[in-house]
Short mmCIF file of C-alpha atoms in Angstrom, two decimals:
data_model
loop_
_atom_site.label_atom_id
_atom_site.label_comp_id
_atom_site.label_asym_id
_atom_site.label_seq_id
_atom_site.Cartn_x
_atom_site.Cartn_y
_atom_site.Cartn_z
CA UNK A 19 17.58 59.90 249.38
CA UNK A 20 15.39 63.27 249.76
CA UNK A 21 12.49 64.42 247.99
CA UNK A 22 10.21 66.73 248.51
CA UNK A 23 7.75 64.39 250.67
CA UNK A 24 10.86 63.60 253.45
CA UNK A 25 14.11 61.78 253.26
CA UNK A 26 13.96 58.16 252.37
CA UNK A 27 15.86 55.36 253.93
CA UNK A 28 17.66 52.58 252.28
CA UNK A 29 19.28 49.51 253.39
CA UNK A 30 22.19 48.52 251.65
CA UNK A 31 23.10 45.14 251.01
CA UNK A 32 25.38 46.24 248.46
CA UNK A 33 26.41 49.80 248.40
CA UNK A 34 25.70 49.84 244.74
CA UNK A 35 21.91 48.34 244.78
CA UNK A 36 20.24 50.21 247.68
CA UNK A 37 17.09 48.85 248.68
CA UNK A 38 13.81 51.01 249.46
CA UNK A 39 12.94 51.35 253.61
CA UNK A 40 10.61 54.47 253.15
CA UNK A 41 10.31 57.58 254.63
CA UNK A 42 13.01 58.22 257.80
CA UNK A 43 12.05 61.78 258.50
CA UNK A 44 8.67 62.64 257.35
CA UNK A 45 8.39 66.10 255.15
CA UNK A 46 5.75 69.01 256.00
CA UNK A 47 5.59 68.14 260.24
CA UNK A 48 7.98 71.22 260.03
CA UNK A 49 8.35 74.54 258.35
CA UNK A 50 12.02 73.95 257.94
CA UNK A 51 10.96 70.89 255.74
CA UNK A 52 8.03 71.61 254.22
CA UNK A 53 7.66 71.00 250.49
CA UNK A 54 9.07 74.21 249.73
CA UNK A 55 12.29 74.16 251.36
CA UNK A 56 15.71 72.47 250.27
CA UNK A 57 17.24 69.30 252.52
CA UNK A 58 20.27 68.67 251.36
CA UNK A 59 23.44 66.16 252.31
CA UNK A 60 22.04 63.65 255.14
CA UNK A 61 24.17 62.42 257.17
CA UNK A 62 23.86 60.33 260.39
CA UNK A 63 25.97 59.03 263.47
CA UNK A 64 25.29 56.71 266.11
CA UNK A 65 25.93 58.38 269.44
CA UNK A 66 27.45 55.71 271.81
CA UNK A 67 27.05 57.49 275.27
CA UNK A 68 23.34 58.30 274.53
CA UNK A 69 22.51 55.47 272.17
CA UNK A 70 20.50 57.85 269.56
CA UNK A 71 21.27 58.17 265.92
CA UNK A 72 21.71 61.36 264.92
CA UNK A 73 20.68 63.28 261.43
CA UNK A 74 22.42 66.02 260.69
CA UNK A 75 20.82 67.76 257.11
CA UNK A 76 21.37 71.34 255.06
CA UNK A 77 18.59 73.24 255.64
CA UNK A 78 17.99 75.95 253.10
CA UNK A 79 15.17 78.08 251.36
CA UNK A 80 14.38 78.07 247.21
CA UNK A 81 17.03 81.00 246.68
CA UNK A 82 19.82 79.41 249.08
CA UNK A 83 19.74 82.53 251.42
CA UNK A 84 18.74 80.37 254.77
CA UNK A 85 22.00 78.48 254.87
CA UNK A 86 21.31 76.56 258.21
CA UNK A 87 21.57 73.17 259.96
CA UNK A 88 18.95 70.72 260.90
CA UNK A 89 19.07 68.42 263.08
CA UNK A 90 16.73 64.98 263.86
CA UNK A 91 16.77 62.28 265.95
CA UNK A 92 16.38 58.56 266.43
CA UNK A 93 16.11 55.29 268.15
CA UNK A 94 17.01 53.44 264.89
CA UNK A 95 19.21 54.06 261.90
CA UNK A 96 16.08 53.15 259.52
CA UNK A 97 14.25 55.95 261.87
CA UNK A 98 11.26 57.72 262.35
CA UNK A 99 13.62 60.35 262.81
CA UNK A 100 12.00 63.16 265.07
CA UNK A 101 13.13 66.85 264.26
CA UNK A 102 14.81 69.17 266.04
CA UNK A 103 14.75 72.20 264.19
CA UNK A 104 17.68 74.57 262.35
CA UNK A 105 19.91 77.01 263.56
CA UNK A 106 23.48 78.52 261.72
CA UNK A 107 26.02 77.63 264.11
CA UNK A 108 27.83 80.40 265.82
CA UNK A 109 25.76 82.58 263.40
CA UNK A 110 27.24 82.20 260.64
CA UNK A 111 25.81 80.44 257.36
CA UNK A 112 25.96 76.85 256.58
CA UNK A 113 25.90 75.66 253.05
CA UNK A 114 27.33 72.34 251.98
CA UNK A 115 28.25 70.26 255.58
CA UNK A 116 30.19 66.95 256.16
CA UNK A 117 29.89 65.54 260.23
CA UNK A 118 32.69 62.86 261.70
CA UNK A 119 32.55 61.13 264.56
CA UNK A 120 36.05 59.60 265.79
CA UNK A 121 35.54 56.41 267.28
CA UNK A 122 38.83 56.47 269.03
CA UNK A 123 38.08 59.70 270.86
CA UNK A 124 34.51 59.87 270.54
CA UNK A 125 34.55 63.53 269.79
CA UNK A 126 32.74 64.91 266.85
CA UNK A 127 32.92 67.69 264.36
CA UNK A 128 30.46 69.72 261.59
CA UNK A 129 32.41 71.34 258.92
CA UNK A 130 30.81 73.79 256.30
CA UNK A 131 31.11 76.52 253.68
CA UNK A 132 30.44 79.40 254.76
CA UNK A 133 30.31 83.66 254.86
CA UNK A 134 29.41 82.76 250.82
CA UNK A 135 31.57 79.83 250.52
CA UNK A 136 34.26 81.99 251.13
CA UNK A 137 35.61 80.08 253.99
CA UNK A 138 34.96 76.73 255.71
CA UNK A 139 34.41 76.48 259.18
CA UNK A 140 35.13 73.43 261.48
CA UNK A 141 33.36 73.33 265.14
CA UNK A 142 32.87 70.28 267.69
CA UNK A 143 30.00 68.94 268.68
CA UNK A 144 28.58 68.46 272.27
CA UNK A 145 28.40 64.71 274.18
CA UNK A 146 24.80 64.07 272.21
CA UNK A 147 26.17 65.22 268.55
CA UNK A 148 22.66 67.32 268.40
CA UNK A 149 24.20 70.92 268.57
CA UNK A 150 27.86 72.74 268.57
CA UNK A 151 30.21 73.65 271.04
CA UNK A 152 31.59 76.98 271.25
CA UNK A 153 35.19 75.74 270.04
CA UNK A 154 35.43 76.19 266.17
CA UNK A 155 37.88 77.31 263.58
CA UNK A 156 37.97 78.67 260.23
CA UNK A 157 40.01 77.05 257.65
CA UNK A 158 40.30 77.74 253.63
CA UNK A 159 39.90 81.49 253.43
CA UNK A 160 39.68 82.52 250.30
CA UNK A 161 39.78 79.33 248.56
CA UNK A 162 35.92 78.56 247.75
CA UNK A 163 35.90 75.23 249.12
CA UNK A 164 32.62 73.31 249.15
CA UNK A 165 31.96 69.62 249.80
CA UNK A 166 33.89 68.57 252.70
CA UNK A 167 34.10 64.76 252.90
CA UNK A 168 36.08 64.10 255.93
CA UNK A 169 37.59 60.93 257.23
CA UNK A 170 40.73 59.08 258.89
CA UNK A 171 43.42 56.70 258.31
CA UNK A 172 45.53 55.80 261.22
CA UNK A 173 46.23 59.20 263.55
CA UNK A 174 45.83 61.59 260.82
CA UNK A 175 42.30 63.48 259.74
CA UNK A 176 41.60 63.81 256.04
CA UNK A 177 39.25 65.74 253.96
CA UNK A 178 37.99 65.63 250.15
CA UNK A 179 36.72 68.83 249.44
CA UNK A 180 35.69 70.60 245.93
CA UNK A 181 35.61 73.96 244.66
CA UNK A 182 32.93 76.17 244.19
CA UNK A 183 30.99 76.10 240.60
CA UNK A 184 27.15 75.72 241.22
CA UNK A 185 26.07 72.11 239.73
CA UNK A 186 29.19 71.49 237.49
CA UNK A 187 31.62 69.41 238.51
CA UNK A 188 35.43 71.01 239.08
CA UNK A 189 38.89 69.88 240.56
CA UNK A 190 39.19 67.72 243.41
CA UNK A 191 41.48 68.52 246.61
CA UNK A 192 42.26 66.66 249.51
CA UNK A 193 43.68 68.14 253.10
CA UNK A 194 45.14 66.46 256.11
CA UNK A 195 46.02 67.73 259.55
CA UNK A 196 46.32 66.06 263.08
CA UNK A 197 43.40 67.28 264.38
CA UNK A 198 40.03 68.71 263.10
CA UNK A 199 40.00 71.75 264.81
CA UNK A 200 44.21 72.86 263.94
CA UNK A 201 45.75 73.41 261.21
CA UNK A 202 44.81 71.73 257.55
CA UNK A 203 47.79 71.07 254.89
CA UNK A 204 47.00 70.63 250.49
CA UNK A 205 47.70 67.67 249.09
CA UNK A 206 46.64 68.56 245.89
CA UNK A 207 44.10 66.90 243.19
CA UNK A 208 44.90 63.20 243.65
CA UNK A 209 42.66 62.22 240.32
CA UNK A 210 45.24 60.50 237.79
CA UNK A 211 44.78 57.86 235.78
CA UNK A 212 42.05 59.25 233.48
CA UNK A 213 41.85 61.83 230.98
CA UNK A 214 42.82 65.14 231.51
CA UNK A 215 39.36 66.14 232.03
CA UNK A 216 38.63 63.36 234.01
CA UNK A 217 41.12 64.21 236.10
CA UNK A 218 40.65 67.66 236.46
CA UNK A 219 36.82 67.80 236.93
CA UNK A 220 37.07 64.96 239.33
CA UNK A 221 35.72 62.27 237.07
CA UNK A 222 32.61 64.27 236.67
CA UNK A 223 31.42 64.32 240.40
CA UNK A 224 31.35 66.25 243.54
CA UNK A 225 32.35 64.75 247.07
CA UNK A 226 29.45 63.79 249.60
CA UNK A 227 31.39 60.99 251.90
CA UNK A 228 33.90 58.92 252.83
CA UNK A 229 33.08 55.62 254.16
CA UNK A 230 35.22 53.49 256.48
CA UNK A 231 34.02 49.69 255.77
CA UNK A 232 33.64 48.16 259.10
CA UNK A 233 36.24 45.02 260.16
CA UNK A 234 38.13 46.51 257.13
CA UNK A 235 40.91 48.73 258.53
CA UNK A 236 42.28 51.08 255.99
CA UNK A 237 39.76 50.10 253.56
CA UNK A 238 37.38 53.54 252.44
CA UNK A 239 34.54 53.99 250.15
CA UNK A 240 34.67 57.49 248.39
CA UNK A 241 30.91 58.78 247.44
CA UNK A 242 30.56 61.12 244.88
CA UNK A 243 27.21 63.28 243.46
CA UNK A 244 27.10 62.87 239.63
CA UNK A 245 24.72 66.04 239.39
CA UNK A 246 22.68 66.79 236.40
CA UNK A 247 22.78 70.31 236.33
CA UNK A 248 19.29 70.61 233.88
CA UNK A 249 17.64 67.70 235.46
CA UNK A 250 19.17 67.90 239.60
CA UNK A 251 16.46 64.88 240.34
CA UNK A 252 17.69 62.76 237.89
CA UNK A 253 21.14 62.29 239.64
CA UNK A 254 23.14 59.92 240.75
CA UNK A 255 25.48 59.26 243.37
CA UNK A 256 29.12 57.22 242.35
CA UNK A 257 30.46 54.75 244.88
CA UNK A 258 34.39 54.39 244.28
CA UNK A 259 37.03 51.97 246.26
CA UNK A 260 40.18 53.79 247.22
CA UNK A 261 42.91 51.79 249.22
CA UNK A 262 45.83 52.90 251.25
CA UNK A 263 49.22 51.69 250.31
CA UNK A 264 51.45 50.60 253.47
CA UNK A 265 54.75 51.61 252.68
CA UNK A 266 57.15 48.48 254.25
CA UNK A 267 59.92 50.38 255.85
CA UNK A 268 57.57 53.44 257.34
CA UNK A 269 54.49 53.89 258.48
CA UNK A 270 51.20 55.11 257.19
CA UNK A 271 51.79 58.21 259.00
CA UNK A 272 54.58 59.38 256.91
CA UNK A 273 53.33 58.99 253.59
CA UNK A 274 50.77 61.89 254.72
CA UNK A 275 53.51 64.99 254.76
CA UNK A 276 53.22 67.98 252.95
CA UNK A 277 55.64 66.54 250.22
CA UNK A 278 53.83 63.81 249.87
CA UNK A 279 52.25 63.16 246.41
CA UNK A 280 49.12 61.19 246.00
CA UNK A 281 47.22 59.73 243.23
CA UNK A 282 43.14 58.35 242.77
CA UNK A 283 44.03 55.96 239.73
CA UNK A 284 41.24 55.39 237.07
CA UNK A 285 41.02 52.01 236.49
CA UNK A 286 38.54 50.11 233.93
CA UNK A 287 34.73 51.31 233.36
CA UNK A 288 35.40 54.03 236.30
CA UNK A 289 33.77 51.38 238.69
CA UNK A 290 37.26 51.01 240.66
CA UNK A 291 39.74 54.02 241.74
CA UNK A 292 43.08 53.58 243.67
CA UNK A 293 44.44 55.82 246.38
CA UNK A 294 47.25 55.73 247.06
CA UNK A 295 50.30 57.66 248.98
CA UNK A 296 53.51 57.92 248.11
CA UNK A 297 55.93 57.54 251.05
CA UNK A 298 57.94 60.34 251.90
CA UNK A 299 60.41 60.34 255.20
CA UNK A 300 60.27 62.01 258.07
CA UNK A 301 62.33 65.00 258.51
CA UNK A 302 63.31 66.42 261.80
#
């Protein structure tokens, strides 16, 4: 959680009731997060070859013209996190951000709008996850994609990503590729189930994560922002279940071509989505 006094920490015993920790990083011991700036989109990583957790946060002034990354640092997940300071990475602007660390490689990657949300750009991250490489790629250009979420199933990289319409909520569309930094293919909007508005402004929210639930392989929680566009401190943030189908006769791997067709199924209250892909066969 961030207000204007520093982020807070939470622990969360159940990912729906989080429970107060207090203040990770501490507002005002830096211009870049004084009072009178914008933090935005937290996120942190445990860095195994140095041991540190690592914040990564959108740094930003009142009119959104800064468009940079911050970085802290800790010994512990519930902090004091120590800052590092901001920079744009190869120069370029940084609005909304996503960072994934793969556990198999351990290799990480920042993607973020940027050059106005115009295009997204993907770069790695060096050994310590505090700054980037010099190996990036831009992806989406054009398109106005905002939002990244990025995760993976099995071999294959995905990413939830929305478009671009300030505070209001628009259409969901997920990518996949085989590896961060190469090429990224469409699967569409995968919200069905709901109504058509539902499914077209993404049940009302906006991608911030994607979280793989340890000792629960192929299991993922999708959080959404549920922004309230008159009130933006008054909202919430939506914690939905999606689940991977195993196809019996293929594996996961080829239910993720370009053919494939996927669906997030509405189910009940709203409190419990299905993903799911259909299988599709490889083709030499």
């Amino acid at each position: 959680m961030v207000s204007t006094t520093g982020m807070a920490k939470t622990k969360q015993a159940q990912l729906t009731k989080p429970i107060p920790w207090g203040l990770a990083l501490k507002g005002g011991t830096h211009p870049d997060i004084d009072p009178s700036m914008v933090l935005e989109r937290p996120k942190v990583m445990h860095n195994p070859r140095t041991g540190k957790f690592v914040m990564w946060m959108h740094i930003d002034s009142a009119d959104y013209e800064l468009a940079r990354l911050g970085v802290a640092v800790s010994d512990n997940p519930q902090g004091p996190f120590r800052y590092q300071g901001s920079f744009r990475p190869h120069g370029q602007q940084s609005r909304d951000f996503t960072v994934f660390a793969d556990e198999q490689t351990g290799l990480a990657y920042v993607a973020y709008s940027s050059e106005g949300n115009r295009v997204m750009h993907i770069s790695a991250l060096t050994p310590d996850y505090t700054r980037v490489t010099s190996t990036y790629t831009e992806i989406f250009a054009g398109e106005g994609r905002e939002a990244p979420a990025m995760f993976k199933h099995g071999d294959v990289f995905l990413m939830a990503t929305s478009g671009c319409s300030g505070w209001e909520p628009n259409q969901l569309e997920v990518f996949w590729s085989r590896d961060p930094l190469g090429e990224w293919y469409s699967m569409g909007n995968p919200c069905k189930g709901g109504s058509d508005l539902e499914n077209e402004l993404t049940f009302f929210s906006q991608p911030t994560f994607v979280l793989a639930m340890p000792g629960l392989p192929g299991t993922f929680v999708f959080m959404a922002d549920q922004w309230e566009p008159e009130d933006l401190s008054s909202s919430s943030e939506g914690f939905q279940q999606p689940y991977f189908c195993r196809c019996q006769n293929c594996s996961p791997v080829c239910c993720l071509r370009l053919t494939a067709q996927s669906c997030l199924q509405h189910r009940g209250s709203g409190n419990s989505w299905k993903w799911c892909f259909c299988c599709v066969r490889e083709t030499k």
